[in-house]
Tab-separated table of C-alpha atoms in Angstrom:
chain	number	residue	atom	x	y	z
A	115	MET	CA	5.543	-9.561	19.449
A	116	GLY	CA	3.824	-10.955	16.557
A	117	ALA	CA	4.840	-13.778	14.236
A	118	ARG	CA	6.588	-13.319	11.101
A	119	PRO	CA	6.946	-14.892	7.608
A	120	ALA	CA	9.544	-17.560	7.670
A	121	ASP	CA	11.130	-16.739	4.320
A	122	PRO	CA	12.922	-13.460	4.411
A	123	GLY	CA	12.874	-13.027	0.669
A	124	GLN	CA	9.186	-13.800	-0.301
A	125	HIS	CA	5.954	-14.464	1.375
A	126	PRO	CA	4.589	-17.969	0.914
A	127	ALA	CA	1.071	-18.337	-0.275
A	128	GLU	CA	0.097	-19.672	3.134
A	129	ASP	CA	1.768	-17.610	5.788
A	130	HIS	CA	2.125	-18.923	9.275
A	131	ARG	CA	0.502	-15.757	10.766
A	132	ALA	CA	-2.886	-16.923	9.653
A	133	HIS	CA	-4.593	-19.468	7.504
A	134	GLY	CA	-6.548	-18.125	4.607
A	135	ALA	CA	-6.887	-17.408	0.950
A	136	ALA	CA	-3.747	-15.715	-0.413
A	137	ARG	CA	-3.849	-12.723	-2.867
A	138	PRO	CA	-1.363	-10.496	-4.517
A	139	HIS	CA	-0.255	-7.755	-2.317
A	140	ALA	CA	-1.834	-4.571	-3.519
A	141	VAL	CA	-0.937	-1.014	-1.862
A	142	ALA	CA	-3.530	1.187	-3.199
A	143	HIS	CA	-3.790	3.313	-0.105
A	144	ARG	CA	-0.232	4.781	0.065
A	145	GLY	CA	0.224	8.576	-0.079
A	146	SER	CA	-2.513	11.007	-0.919
A	147	ALA	CA	-5.979	10.051	-1.956
A	148	GLU	CA	-4.829	10.307	-5.568
A	149	ALA	CA	-3.027	6.819	-5.068
A	150	SER	CA	-6.395	5.114	-5.332
A	151	SER	CA	-5.863	5.383	-9.114
A	152	HIS	CA	-2.274	4.193	-9.054
A	153	ALA	CA	-2.281	0.899	-7.324
A	154	LEU	CA	1.140	-0.364	-6.216
A	155	THR	CA	1.976	-3.908	-6.178
A	156	THR	CA	4.869	-6.240	-5.269
A	157	PRO	CA	5.522	-9.616	-6.827
A	158	PHE	CA	5.163	-11.673	-3.587
A	159	GLN	CA	2.071	-13.222	-2.013
A	160	GLU	CA	0.606	-12.739	1.381
A	161	THR	CA	-2.631	-13.428	3.179
A	162	ASP	CA	-5.506	-11.118	3.846
A	163	LEU	CA	-5.037	-10.892	7.384
A	164	SER	CA	-2.156	-8.412	7.654
A	165	THR	CA	-2.638	-5.457	9.847
A	166	ARG	CA	-1.628	-2.302	8.019
A	167	SER	CA	-0.206	0.705	9.753
A	168	VAL	CA	1.835	3.725	9.351
A	169	ILE	CA	4.658	5.275	11.341
A	170	ALA	CA	4.696	9.042	10.983
A	171	ARG	CA	6.130	12.406	12.215
A	172	PRO	CA	3.625	15.175	12.820
A	173	THR	CA	3.191	18.006	10.077
A	174	ALA	CA	1.481	21.366	10.004
A	175	ASP	CA	-1.817	19.960	9.150
A	176	GLY	CA	-1.590	16.354	10.420
A	177	TYR	CA	1.239	13.812	9.826
A	178	ALA	CA	3.174	11.965	7.147
A	179	GLY	CA	5.037	8.736	7.270
A	180	MET	CA	5.841	5.230	5.918
A	181	TYR	CA	3.649	2.298	5.511
A	182	VAL	CA	4.143	-0.890	7.651
A	183	HIS	CA	2.452	-4.007	6.226
A	184	PHE	CA	2.455	-6.619	9.136
A	185	ASP	CA	1.713	-6.653	12.819
A	186	GLY	CA	0.201	-3.204	13.211
A	187	TYR	CA	-1.673	-3.703	16.414
A	188	PRO	CA	-0.609	-1.629	19.304
A	189	ASP	CA	0.221	-4.539	21.534
A	190	ASN	CA	2.942	-5.268	19.009
A	191	LYS	CA	4.082	-1.898	17.606
A	192	LEU	CA	3.865	0.248	20.788
A	193	PRO	CA	6.251	-1.774	23.027
A	194	LEU	CA	8.595	-2.057	20.058
A	195	LEU	CA	8.775	1.657	19.402
A	196	LEU	CA	9.031	2.545	23.172
A	197	ALA	CA	11.945	0.292	23.476
A	198	ALA	CA	13.640	1.408	20.338
A	199	TYR	CA	13.386	4.996	21.501
A	200	GLN	CA	14.755	4.403	25.074
A	201	HIS	CA	17.565	2.116	24.094
A	202	ARG	CA	18.647	1.837	20.409
A	203	PHE	CA	18.218	5.469	19.666
A	204	ALA	CA	18.886	6.718	23.155
A	205	SER	CA	16.082	9.171	23.400
A	206	ASP	CA	17.047	10.833	20.056
A	207	LEU	CA	13.619	11.188	18.343
A	208	GLU	CA	15.016	12.676	15.179
A	209	ALA	CA	17.458	9.747	14.628
A	210	MET	CA	14.530	7.361	15.221
A	211	ALA	CA	12.260	9.157	12.794
A	212	ARG	CA	15.073	9.294	10.103
A	213	HIS	CA	15.577	5.635	10.346
A	214	LEU	CA	11.880	4.606	10.248
A	215	ILE	CA	10.679	7.319	7.768
A	216	ASP	CA	13.428	9.245	5.894
A	217	ASP	CA	15.763	6.327	5.079
A	218	VAL	CA	12.911	4.056	3.740
A	219	GLU	CA	12.271	3.967	-0.002
A	220	HIS	CA	8.709	2.525	-0.184
A	221	GLY	CA	7.709	1.316	3.291
A	222	TRP	CA	8.326	-1.626	5.720
A	223	ASP	CA	7.235	-5.157	5.136
A	224	GLU	CA	7.728	-5.493	8.904
A	225	LEU	CA	9.823	-4.200	11.944
A	226	GLY	CA	12.044	-6.521	13.681
A	227	THR	CA	13.919	-7.037	16.763
A	228	ASP	CA	16.869	-5.162	15.465
A	229	LEU	CA	14.989	-2.144	16.792
A	230	LEU	CA	15.680	-3.565	20.235
A	231	ASP	CA	19.604	-3.374	19.799
A	232	GLY	CA	21.046	-1.793	22.965
A	233	ALA	CA	18.160	-2.858	25.251
A	234	PRO	CA	18.893	-4.883	28.318
A	235	ALA	CA	18.821	-8.690	27.676
A	236	SER	CA	16.163	-9.234	30.284
A	237	LEU	CA	13.891	-6.813	28.563
A	238	ARG	CA	14.654	-8.156	25.192
A	239	ARG	CA	13.817	-11.730	26.307
A	240	SER	CA	10.630	-10.560	27.949
A	241	MET	CA	9.319	-8.822	24.708
A	242	THR	CA	10.579	-11.533	22.298
A	243	GLY	CA	10.662	-14.758	24.135
A	244	GLY	CA	14.106	-15.236	22.495
A	245	ASP	CA	12.725	-14.905	19.005
A	246	GLU	CA	14.822	-12.794	16.736
A	247	TYR	CA	14.136	-11.488	13.195
A	248	PRO	CA	15.355	-8.541	11.215
A	249	SER	CA	13.214	-5.511	9.875
A	250	ARG	CA	12.422	-5.827	6.122
A	251	GLN	CA	11.679	-3.044	3.812
A	252	MET	CA	9.398	-3.543	0.913
A	253	THR	CA	11.306	-4.097	-2.370
A	254	ASN	CA	10.505	-4.213	-6.061
A	255	VAL	CA	7.452	-1.964	-5.660
A	256	ILE	CA	5.757	-1.234	-9.113
A	257	ASN	CA	2.766	0.709	-10.368
A	258	ALA	CA	-0.253	-1.287	-11.706
A	259	ASP	CA	1.078	-0.493	-15.192
A	260	GLY	CA	4.297	-2.104	-14.399
A	261	SER	CA	6.403	1.035	-14.083
A	262	PRO	CA	8.672	1.655	-11.021
A	263	ALA	CA	6.856	3.297	-8.189
A	264	GLU	CA	8.216	6.532	-6.702
A	265	ARG	CA	8.689	7.194	-3.166
A	266	GLU	CA	5.490	8.524	-1.420
A	267	LEU	CA	4.537	9.308	2.105
A	268	ILE	CA	1.307	8.412	3.600
A	269	THR	CA	-0.593	11.511	4.956
A	270	GLN	CA	-3.693	11.675	7.128
A	271	ASP	CA	-5.756	11.868	3.941
A	272	GLY	CA	-4.504	8.664	2.642
A	273	THR	CA	-5.126	6.203	5.239
A	274	GLY	CA	-8.378	4.608	4.118
A	275	GLU	CA	-7.322	1.058	4.111
A	276	LEU	CA	-4.961	1.379	7.088
A	277	GLU	CA	-5.916	0.323	10.648
A	278	TRP	CA	-3.366	2.039	12.831
A	279	ALA	CA	-1.195	5.178	12.860
A	280	TYR	CA	1.748	5.822	15.146
A	281	VAL	CA	2.773	9.527	15.127
A	282	LEU	CA	6.130	10.287	16.771
A	283	HIS	CA	5.575	13.502	18.808
A	284	PRO	CA	8.174	15.099	21.049
A	285	LEU	CA	6.291	13.962	24.229
A	286	GLY	CA	5.340	10.502	23.057
A	287	ILE	CA	3.639	8.258	20.482
A	288	GLU	CA	0.156	9.203	19.420
A	289	VAL	CA	-1.767	5.984	18.702
A	290	ILE	CA	-4.698	6.489	16.336
A	291	ALA	CA	-7.222	3.632	15.654
A	292	LEU	CA	-7.889	4.781	12.102
A	293	GLN	CA	-11.018	2.846	11.511
A	294	ALA	CA	-12.664	4.612	14.482
A	295	TYR	CA	-10.886	7.985	15.046
A	296	ASP	CA	-8.958	10.634	13.331
A	297	ARG	CA	-6.616	11.186	16.350
A	298	GLY	CA	-5.594	9.282	19.491
A	299	PRO	CA	-4.166	9.457	22.942
A	300	VAL	CA	-0.317	10.046	23.391
A	301	VAL	CA	1.801	7.476	25.200
A	302	ALA	CA	4.699	9.055	26.868
A	303	TRP	CA	8.208	7.952	25.801
A	304	ASP	CA	9.227	6.824	29.258
A	305	THR	CA	6.392	4.272	29.420
A	306	ASP	CA	7.662	0.785	30.277
A	307	PRO	CA	7.706	-1.291	26.970
A	308	ARG	CA	6.482	-4.238	29.133
A	309	SER	CA	3.240	-2.639	29.805
A	310	ARG	CA	0.090	-4.488	28.982
A	311	VAL	CA	-1.513	-2.867	25.900
A	312	THR	CA	-5.027	-3.061	24.661
A	313	ALA	CA	-5.469	-3.787	21.092
A	314	ASN	CA	-9.188	-3.049	21.012
A	315	PRO	CA	-9.624	0.019	18.605
A	316	SER	CA	-12.621	1.515	20.537
A	317	ALA	CA	-10.420	1.769	23.604
A	318	TRP	CA	-8.109	4.305	21.852
A	319	HIS	CA	-10.522	7.193	22.101
A	320	PRO	CA	-8.647	10.584	21.537
A	321	GLY	CA	-10.083	12.246	24.670
A	322	THR	CA	-8.951	9.481	27.136
A	323	LEU	CA	-6.049	8.044	28.712
A	324	ALA	CA	-4.154	5.397	26.649
A	325	PRO	CA	-5.378	1.916	27.544
A	326	ILE	CA	-2.189	0.446	28.903
A	327	VAL	CA	-1.319	-1.070	32.186
A	328	ALA	CA	2.129	-0.850	33.813
A	329	PRO	CA	3.799	-4.206	34.614
A	330	ARG	CA	3.600	-5.280	38.125
A	331	THR	CA	6.856	-5.247	40.032
A	332	ALA	CA	7.928	-7.540	42.831
A	333	PRO	CA	7.594	-5.777	46.347
A	334	ARG	CA	10.852	-4.436	47.532
A	335	LEU	CA	12.235	-6.169	50.461
A	336	SER	CA	13.742	-4.170	53.341
A	337	THR	CA	17.321	-4.398	53.915
A	338	THR	CA	16.943	-3.535	57.637
A	339	ALA	CA	17.375	-6.454	60.046
A	340	SER	CA	14.353	-6.816	62.163
A	341	ALA	CA	14.698	-6.791	65.992
A	342	PRO	CA	14.600	-10.289	67.459
A	343	THR	CA	11.250	-11.229	69.081
A	344	PRO	CA	11.733	-10.929	72.921
A	345	ALA	CA	11.282	-14.429	74.668
A	346	PRO	CA	8.186	-14.552	76.846
A	347	ARG	CA	8.683	-13.947	80.523
A	348	LYS	CA	8.096	-16.850	82.875
A	349	THR	CA	5.698	-16.197	85.574
A	350	ALA	CA	6.650	-17.197	89.152
A	351	ARG	CA	4.963	-20.035	90.785
A	352	ARG	CA	3.023	-19.291	93.837
């Protein structure tokens, strides 16, 4: 799981995710291609090194979903979404999509460990190392002219500045490396969230298996008692 801003209200000019020059947060890529002429902005500061993504549901001609600002790489997002589906939402895909897409006004600043609610404590610890932080939605989103922004979904036509897309299909999560491909491989919903996930965009080619490796499990010990080793026979002296 990735690091998060320490302040739940505003991002400091120097975020502990990365060191670099801060700039006002501009979201010109949200929604359709027309959004490029209506830049959205929020009043906080953040660094240039956020990894932008979208969590979406499939549509007739592609997908539509909500923007997520931080920690967009699949080694962060994929385990979190798999565990959320398996435990918090008890395999109810529609409930998960409503929470992540429909019930959000403008997008997510970040997704937090509240998505792991209901997961076994051992799984939660292995994924977070004991670090807990809440999901946070984007607030006070305004247009470049100062007017309040309207709710707008990101579609496949408006992902020019995004790096990853996670499309929630009935059979699994389609992971799209947006800077390289238009589609991606689908990761089944029953995949172990502890799997090792490759973050290299070129590895997520749509015509190949998803680049993930299941966690190693300890060998199962037999519960059957082994037969005692017979004592060696003594040979008679001649």
